[in-house]
Structure formats: structure tokens, C-alpha cells
XYZ file of C-alpha atoms in Angstrom:
147
model
C -4.398 23.186 -10.781
C -1.191 21.632 -10.800
C -1.016 18.203 -10.808
C -0.470 16.565 -7.259
C 1.969 13.861 -6.645
C 2.835 11.258 -3.924
C 5.914 9.534 -2.595
C 5.900 6.273 -1.021
C 6.272 6.358 2.311
C 9.554 5.034 3.848
C 7.962 4.400 6.833
C 5.477 2.094 6.443
C 8.215 0.518 3.742
C 10.485 -0.483 6.018
C 8.041 -1.208 9.300
C 7.057 -4.035 6.576
C 10.775 -5.255 5.627
C 11.609 -5.453 8.867
C 8.633 -7.426 10.206
C 9.249 -9.973 7.730
C 12.934 -10.097 7.937
C 12.354 -10.700 11.820
C 9.926 -13.369 11.060
C 12.956 -15.159 8.710
C 15.336 -14.500 11.588
C 12.625 -15.995 14.248
C 12.499 -18.994 12.358
C 15.870 -19.643 10.991
C 16.713 -19.323 15.131
C 13.959 -21.546 15.933
C 15.162 -24.331 13.977
C 19.211 -23.946 14.710
C 17.926 -24.096 17.991
C 15.588 -26.548 18.184
C 16.946 -30.860 18.733
C 16.869 -32.245 14.645
C 15.044 -34.854 16.124
C 12.010 -32.665 17.039
C 11.493 -32.244 12.876
C 10.279 -28.364 13.535
C 12.265 -27.940 10.840
C 9.742 -30.018 8.974
C 7.052 -27.132 9.814
C 9.432 -23.433 9.849
C 10.944 -24.163 6.431
C 7.053 -23.605 4.169
C 6.868 -20.621 6.709
C 10.151 -19.573 6.128
C 10.042 -19.349 2.551
C 6.600 -17.913 2.400
C 7.610 -14.557 4.456
C 10.717 -15.025 2.116
C 8.523 -14.661 -0.707
C 6.707 -12.233 1.196
C 9.989 -9.966 1.520
C 10.665 -10.503 -2.314
C 7.262 -9.310 -2.750
C 7.143 -6.045 -0.753
C 10.793 -4.816 -2.363
C 10.175 -5.567 -5.505
C 6.269 -3.638 -5.374
C 7.406 -0.937 -2.728
C 10.880 -0.461 -1.824
C 12.458 -0.371 -5.023
C 9.970 2.299 -6.489
C 10.319 4.450 -3.242
C 14.197 4.393 -3.659
C 13.627 5.047 -6.912
C 11.569 7.954 -5.890
C 8.826 7.243 -7.810
C 5.120 8.878 -7.628
C 2.717 6.289 -6.038
C -0.436 8.682 -6.312
C -1.173 11.413 -8.784
C -3.755 13.516 -9.397
C -4.101 15.645 -12.029
C -7.275 17.979 -13.619
C -8.111 14.618 -15.473
C -8.199 11.506 -12.894
C -6.748 10.027 -10.169
C -3.489 7.424 -10.268
C -2.610 4.586 -8.008
C 0.503 2.672 -9.267
C 0.651 0.563 -6.590
C -2.346 -1.046 -8.602
C -2.459 0.843 -11.791
C -5.469 2.214 -11.361
C -7.023 5.518 -13.042
C -9.985 6.929 -11.770
C -11.435 9.627 -14.308
C -12.938 12.144 -11.968
C -15.641 12.570 -14.431
C -16.946 9.097 -13.123
C -17.032 9.865 -10.044
C -20.537 10.323 -8.205
C -19.349 10.683 -4.520
C -15.968 10.122 -2.475
C -15.610 8.623 1.228
C -13.002 7.598 3.472
C -13.355 4.329 6.094
C -10.441 3.891 8.620
C -8.864 0.034 8.998
C -8.024 -1.364 12.188
C -5.150 0.883 12.842
C -5.436 4.463 12.933
C -2.573 4.789 9.990
C -4.767 3.178 7.628
C -7.094 4.289 5.463
C -9.139 3.600 2.679
C -10.368 6.135 -0.115
C -13.414 5.392 -1.101
C -14.624 6.321 -4.795
C -18.660 5.482 -5.695
C -19.026 5.288 -9.398
C -21.815 7.432 -11.335
C -22.709 3.897 -13.563
C -22.811 2.303 -10.049
C -20.622 -0.106 -10.547
C -18.240 -1.712 -7.937
C -16.524 1.150 -5.675
C -12.794 1.836 -6.118
C -10.492 2.118 -3.303
C -7.021 3.783 -2.734
C -5.234 2.611 0.457
C -2.941 5.070 1.823
C -1.023 3.012 3.715
C 2.018 3.538 1.593
C 1.318 6.758 0.435
C 3.901 9.212 1.816
C 1.943 12.234 3.919
C -0.693 12.428 6.265
C -4.081 10.477 5.917
C -6.599 14.114 6.167
C -4.435 16.167 3.803
C -4.229 13.456 1.341
C -8.380 12.810 1.133
C -8.548 16.582 1.899
C -6.555 16.640 -1.750
C -8.499 14.436 -3.205
C -11.822 15.800 -2.393
C -10.553 19.227 -3.603
C -9.326 17.666 -6.989
C -13.206 16.464 -7.236
C -15.004 19.207 -6.430
C -13.159 20.877 -9.129
C -13.126 18.509 -11.921
C -16.301 16.734 -11.431
């Protein structure tokens, strides 16, 4: 079976970047609109800095690899590789696979239960481009073939 590669999701990455950028803009707007005597800026500056740090992290972790066309998830005959957390899961070590849905229908997690009884390993599909069920079915196909 050929290696299957999945790219970063442009839609989700753009959504998160716009969300944090919007929070920063809103915080700056509130500081400018408020009178200096209220001291709101003393409360808002740490939040703006925190959202700015999150924005930088998201750009570094998701946007730059997406723009470079890098692969986020790779399935081959030996293992699954999830690049976001540098997680490699050899098929021979997996006992079973399941999925769980998050608070939003678009956020799935694929759970890998290991043969050694260790803690299950989880791969979220939120930043992976493609249909969640298609990704899960591809993972199951590789698992069934190479376990």
C-alpha cells in the first residue's frame, strides 16, 4: 500500500488566526475607547499580550507548515506519524482504534489503545485537511492491513 499523506487544514488554521487577531483588535479598541482614568488598560494589556503569544504560537505551529505544504499526518506500512506532536505509532503496537467527537462536530480524535496496556495515544483531526470519517477509515484500513 502506498504512503498516504494529509496536509494541514487551511480552513481551521485561518479560523483560529482570525479569532485571536480579532481578540487582539477588540482589546486594543477597548483600551483606546476607554478613558485613561479607568485603568482598564492595566487589565487588558496582559490579555492582549497573551492572545498575541497564542497567535505567534499558532502561526509557528500550524500556519508556517501549512504554507510550506508540509504533511501533518502520514500513514505508511510501518506506522502512523502525526507531525504536530511528533507522535509515531507503529501499527504492530496498537491493540485497537476508536474515535471520539469533541464539542464541535468538526473536532474528532482518533484514539489508539496500545497492546502493552499503556495510556491511549490520541491524534486530533482538527488541523488535518480532509473529511474526519475518511481520515478515520484510512487509519483503520492501514491498521487492519499492517497490524
